[in-house]
Tab-separated table of C-alpha atoms in Angstrom:
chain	number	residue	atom	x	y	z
A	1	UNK	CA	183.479	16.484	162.162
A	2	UNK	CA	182.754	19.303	164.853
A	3	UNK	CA	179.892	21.004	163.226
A	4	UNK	CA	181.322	24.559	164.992
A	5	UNK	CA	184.755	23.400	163.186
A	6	UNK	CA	182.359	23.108	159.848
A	7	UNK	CA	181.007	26.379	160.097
A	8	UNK	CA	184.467	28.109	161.019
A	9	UNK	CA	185.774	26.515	157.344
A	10	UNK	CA	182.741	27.404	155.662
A	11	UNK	CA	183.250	30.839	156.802
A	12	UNK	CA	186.859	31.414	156.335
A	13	UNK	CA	186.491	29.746	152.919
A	14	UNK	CA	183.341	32.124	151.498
A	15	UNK	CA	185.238	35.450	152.862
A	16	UNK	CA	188.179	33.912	150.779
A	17	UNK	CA	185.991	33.730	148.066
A	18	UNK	CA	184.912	36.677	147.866
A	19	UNK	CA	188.138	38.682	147.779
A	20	UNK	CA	190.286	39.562	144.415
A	21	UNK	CA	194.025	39.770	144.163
A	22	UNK	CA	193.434	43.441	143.615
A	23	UNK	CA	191.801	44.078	146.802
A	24	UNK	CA	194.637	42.831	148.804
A	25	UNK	CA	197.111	43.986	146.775
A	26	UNK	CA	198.274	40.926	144.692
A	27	UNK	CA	198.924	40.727	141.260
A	28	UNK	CA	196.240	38.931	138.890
A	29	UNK	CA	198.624	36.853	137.267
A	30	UNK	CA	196.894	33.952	135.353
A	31	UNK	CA	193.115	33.230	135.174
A	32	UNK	CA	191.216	32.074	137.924
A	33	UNK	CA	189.914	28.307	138.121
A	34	UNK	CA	187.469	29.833	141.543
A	35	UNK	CA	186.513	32.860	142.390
A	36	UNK	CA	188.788	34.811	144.982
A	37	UNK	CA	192.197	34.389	146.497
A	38	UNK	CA	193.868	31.061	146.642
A	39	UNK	CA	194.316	29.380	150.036
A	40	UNK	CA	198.267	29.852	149.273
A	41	UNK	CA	197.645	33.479	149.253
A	42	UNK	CA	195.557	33.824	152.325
A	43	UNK	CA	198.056	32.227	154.466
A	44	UNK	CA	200.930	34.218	152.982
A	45	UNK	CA	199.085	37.303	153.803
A	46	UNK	CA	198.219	36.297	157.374
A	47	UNK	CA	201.842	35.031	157.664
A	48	UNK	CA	200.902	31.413	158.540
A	49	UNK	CA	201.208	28.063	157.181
A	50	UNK	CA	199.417	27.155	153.997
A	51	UNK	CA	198.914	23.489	155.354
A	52	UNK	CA	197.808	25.000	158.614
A	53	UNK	CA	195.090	27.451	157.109
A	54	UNK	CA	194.049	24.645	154.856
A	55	UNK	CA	192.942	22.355	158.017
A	56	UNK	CA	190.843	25.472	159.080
A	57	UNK	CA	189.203	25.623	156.139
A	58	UNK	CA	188.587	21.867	155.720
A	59	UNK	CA	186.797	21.720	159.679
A	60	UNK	CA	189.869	19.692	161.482
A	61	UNK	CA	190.172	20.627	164.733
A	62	UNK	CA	193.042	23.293	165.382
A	63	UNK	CA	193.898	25.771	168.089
A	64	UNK	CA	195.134	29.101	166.966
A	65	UNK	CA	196.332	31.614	168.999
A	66	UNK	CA	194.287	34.908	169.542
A	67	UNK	CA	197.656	36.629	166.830
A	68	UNK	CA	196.846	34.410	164.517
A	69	UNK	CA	192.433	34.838	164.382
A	70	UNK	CA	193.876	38.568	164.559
A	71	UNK	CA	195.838	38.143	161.554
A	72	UNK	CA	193.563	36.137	159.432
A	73	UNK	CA	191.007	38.940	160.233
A	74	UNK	CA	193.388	41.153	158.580
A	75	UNK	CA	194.139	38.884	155.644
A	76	UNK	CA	190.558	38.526	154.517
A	77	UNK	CA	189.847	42.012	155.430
A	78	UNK	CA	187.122	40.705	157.898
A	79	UNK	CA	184.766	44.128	159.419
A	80	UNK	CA	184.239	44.230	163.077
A	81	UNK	CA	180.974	41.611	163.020
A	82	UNK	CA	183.225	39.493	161.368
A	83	UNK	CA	185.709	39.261	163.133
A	84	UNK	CA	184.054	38.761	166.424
A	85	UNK	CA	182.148	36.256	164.636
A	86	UNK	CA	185.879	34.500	163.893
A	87	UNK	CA	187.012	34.642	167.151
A	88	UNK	CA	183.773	32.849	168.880
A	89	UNK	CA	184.016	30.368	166.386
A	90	UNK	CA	187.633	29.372	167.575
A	91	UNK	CA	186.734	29.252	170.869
A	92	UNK	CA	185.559	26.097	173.170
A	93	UNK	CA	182.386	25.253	172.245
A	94	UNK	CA	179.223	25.206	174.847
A	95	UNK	CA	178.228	21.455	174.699
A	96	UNK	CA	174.958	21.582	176.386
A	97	UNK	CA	171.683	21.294	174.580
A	98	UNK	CA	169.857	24.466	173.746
A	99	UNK	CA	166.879	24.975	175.830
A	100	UNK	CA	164.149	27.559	175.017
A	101	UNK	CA	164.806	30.487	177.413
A	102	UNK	CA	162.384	31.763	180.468
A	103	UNK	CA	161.694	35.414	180.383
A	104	UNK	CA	161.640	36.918	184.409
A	105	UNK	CA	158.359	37.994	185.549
A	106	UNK	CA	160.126	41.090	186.585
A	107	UNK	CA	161.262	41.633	182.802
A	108	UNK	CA	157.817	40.538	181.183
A	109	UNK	CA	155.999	43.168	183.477
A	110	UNK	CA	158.430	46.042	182.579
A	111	UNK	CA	157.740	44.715	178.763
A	112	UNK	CA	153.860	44.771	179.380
A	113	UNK	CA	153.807	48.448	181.077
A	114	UNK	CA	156.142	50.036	178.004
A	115	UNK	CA	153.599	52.402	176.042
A	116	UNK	CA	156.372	51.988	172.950
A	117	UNK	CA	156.440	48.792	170.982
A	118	UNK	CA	158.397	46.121	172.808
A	119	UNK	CA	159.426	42.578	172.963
A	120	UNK	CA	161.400	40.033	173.821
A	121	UNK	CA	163.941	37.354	171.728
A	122	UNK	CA	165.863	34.579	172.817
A	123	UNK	CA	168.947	33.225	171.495
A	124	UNK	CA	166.982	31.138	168.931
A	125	UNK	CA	165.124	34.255	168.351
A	126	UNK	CA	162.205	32.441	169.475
A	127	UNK	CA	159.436	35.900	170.339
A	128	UNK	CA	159.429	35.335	174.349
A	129	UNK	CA	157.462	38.063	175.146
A	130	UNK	CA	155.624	41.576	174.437
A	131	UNK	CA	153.448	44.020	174.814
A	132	UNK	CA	149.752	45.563	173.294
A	133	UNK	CA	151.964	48.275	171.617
A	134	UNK	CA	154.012	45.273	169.892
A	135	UNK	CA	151.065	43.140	168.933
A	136	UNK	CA	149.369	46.163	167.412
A	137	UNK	CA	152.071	46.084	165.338
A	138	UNK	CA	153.388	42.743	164.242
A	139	UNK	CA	150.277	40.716	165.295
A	140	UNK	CA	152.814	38.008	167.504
A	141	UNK	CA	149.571	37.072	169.868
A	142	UNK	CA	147.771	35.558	166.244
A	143	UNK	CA	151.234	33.458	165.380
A	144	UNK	CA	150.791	29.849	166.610
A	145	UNK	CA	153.334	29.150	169.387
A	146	UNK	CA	155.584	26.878	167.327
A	147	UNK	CA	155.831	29.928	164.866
A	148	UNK	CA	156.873	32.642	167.178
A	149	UNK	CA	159.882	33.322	165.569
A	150	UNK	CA	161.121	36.173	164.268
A	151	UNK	CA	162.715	34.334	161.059
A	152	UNK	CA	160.093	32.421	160.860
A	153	UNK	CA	157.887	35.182	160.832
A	154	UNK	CA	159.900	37.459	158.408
A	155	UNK	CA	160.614	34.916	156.149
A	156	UNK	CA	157.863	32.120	155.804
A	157	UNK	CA	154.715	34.428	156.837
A	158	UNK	CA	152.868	36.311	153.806
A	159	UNK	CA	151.434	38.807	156.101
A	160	UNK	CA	154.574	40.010	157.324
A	161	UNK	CA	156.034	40.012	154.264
A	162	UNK	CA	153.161	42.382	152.673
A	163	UNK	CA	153.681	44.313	155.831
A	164	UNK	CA	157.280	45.202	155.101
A	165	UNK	CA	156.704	45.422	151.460
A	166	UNK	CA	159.260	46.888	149.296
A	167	UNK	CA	162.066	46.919	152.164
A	168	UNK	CA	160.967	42.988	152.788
A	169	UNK	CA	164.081	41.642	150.988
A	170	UNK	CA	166.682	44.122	152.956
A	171	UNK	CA	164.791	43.241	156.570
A	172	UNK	CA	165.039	39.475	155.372
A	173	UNK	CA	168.531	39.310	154.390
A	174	UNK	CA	170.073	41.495	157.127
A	175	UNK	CA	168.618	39.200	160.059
A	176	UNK	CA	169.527	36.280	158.279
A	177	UNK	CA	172.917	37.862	158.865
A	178	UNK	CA	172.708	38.524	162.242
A	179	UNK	CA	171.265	35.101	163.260
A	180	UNK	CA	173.646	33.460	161.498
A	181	UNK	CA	176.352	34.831	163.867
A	182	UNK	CA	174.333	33.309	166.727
A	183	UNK	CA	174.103	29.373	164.732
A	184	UNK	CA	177.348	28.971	163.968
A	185	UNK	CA	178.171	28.521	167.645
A	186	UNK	CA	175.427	26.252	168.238
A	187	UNK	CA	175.641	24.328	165.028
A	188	UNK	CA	174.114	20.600	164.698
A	189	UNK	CA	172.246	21.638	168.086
A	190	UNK	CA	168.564	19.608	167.184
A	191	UNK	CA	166.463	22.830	167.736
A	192	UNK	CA	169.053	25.175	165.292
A	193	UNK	CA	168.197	22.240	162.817
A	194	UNK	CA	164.876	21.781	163.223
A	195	UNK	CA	164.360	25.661	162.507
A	196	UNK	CA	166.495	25.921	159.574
A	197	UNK	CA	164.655	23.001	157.802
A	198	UNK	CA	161.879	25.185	158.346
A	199	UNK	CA	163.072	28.243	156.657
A	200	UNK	CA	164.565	26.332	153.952
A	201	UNK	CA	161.057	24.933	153.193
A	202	UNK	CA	159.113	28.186	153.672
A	203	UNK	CA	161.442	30.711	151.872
A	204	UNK	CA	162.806	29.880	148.384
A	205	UNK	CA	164.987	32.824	149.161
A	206	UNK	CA	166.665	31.914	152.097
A	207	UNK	CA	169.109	28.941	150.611
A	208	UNK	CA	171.058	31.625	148.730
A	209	UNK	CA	171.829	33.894	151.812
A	210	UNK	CA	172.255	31.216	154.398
A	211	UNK	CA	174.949	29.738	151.635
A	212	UNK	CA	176.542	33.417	150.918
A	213	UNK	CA	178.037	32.907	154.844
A	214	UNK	CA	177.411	36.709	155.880
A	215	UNK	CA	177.833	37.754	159.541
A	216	UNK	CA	175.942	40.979	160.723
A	217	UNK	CA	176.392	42.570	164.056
A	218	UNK	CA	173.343	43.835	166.499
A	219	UNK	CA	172.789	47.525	165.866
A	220	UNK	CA	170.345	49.880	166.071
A	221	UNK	CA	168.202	50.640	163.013
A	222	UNK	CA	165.039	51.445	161.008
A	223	UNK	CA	161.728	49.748	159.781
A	224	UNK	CA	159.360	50.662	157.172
A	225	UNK	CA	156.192	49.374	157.310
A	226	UNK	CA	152.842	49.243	155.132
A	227	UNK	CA	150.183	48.445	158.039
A	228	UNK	CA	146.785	47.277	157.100
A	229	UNK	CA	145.188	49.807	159.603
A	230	UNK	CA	147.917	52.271	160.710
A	231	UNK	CA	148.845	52.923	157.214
A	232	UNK	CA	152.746	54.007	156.649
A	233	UNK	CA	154.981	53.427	159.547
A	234	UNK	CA	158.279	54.302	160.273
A	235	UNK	CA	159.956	52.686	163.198
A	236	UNK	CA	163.334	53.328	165.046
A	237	UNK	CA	164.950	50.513	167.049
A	238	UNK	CA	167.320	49.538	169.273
A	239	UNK	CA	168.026	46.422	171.896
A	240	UNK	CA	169.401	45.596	174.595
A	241	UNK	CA	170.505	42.301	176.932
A	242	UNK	CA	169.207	41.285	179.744
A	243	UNK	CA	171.258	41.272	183.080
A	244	UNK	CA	169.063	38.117	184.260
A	245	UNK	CA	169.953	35.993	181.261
A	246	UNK	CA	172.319	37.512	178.606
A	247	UNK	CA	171.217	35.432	175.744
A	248	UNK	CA	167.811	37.090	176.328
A	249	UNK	CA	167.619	40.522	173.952
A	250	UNK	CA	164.847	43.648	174.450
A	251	UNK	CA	163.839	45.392	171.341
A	252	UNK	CA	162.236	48.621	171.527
A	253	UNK	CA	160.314	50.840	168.813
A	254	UNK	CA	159.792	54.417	168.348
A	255	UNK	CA	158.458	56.513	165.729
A	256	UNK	CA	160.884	57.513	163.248
């Protein structure tokens, strides 16, 4: 099975479960064996085939049309991450190999002459590169290379955890989220399973999010931080692609 197809039927089929008759507008009727709609109901209320949405959900390979992702979207009442995250999914599939990313010296010097808080992700959100103002900070220069990654780092290190403190869950959970939107497209890639093995092992947490299938979308947003020597911080930030290589992302702090 095409592990992309995998992850496009575990997604459709833990949005479906998550939905009540109510929400959409259907009538209860009798009790529930599973949570959520049937499969029956989804395709009646995206207006296509039940045997067709049923080899979507079960990871066969299938082409639909960009009407039908639009409909389906509408069916499972899918927000905007979502369903972006449902169209990429449908889409061919990138066959090569990940391979960790090379930051421009060009980009690395503007990164290094920032006075805010900067750094710099790749698609793996592997840490790639930043600045004093960064490492103040988060410490990324003390990380063994193998570890510089920011899930790695928010969910499997105890000092970053103590460092986000009570918001530590909400930080955790919402860039499980957003990476998750980035694996599904390069699912059963070696290096995407060699770094969720990881988390699974260092975060007794993580099982129960990665499993709950949610998509988040890049935005802008807030930190709060207990520092062991700057005391209380409160951080702004926002990021932004890279011209040079797209899957390359810049995130910069301010004080919020």
């Amino acid at each position: 099975m095409n592990p992309r197809q995998s992850e496009l039927g575990d997604f459709l089929r833990s949005r479906r479960e998550k939905l009540t008759p109510k929400a959409v507008g259907l009538p209860i009727g009798r009790r529930r064996r599973t949570p959520g709609l049937r499969r029956e109901e989804v395709a009646e209320l995206a207006g296509i085939g039940v045997d067709w949405y049923i080899r979507l959900e079960q990871g066969r390979t299938v082409s639909p049309s960009a009407a039908t992702i639009d409909a389906l979207a509408r069916a499972l009442r899918l927000g905007k991450a979502e369903h972006k995250h449902l169209r990429a999914l449908t889409q061919n599939a990138d066959r090569r190999a990940f391979v960790p990313e090379t930051v421009p010296p060009a980009v690395r010097r503007t990164v290094e002459r920032l006075n805010l808080p900067a750094y710099v992700t790749g698609r793996r959100w592997d840490i790639l590169a930043w600045n004093a103002a960064a490492d103040e900070i988060f410490a990324f220069s003390r990380l063994p290379e193998g570890d510089r990654n920011i899930l790695l780092t928010v969910l499997t290190n105890r000092a970053t955890r103590k460092l986000f403190g009570a918001s530590w869950e909400e930080e955790a959970r919402r860039i499980v989220a957003q990476f998750r939107a980035t694996h599904d497209l390069w699912a059963g890639d070696p290096a995407f399973q060699e770094l969720l093995a990881r988390l699974r092992q260092g975060c007794p947490e993580f099982l129960g999010w990665w499993e709950a299938h949610d998509i988040g979308g890049a935005a802008a947003g807030r930190k709060s931080l207990s520092h062991p020597r700057k005391g209380r911080l409160k951080l702004e930030y926002a990021s932004f692609q890279a011209n040079d290589d797209p899957a390359l992302k810049l995130i910069i702090c301010t004080a919020g």
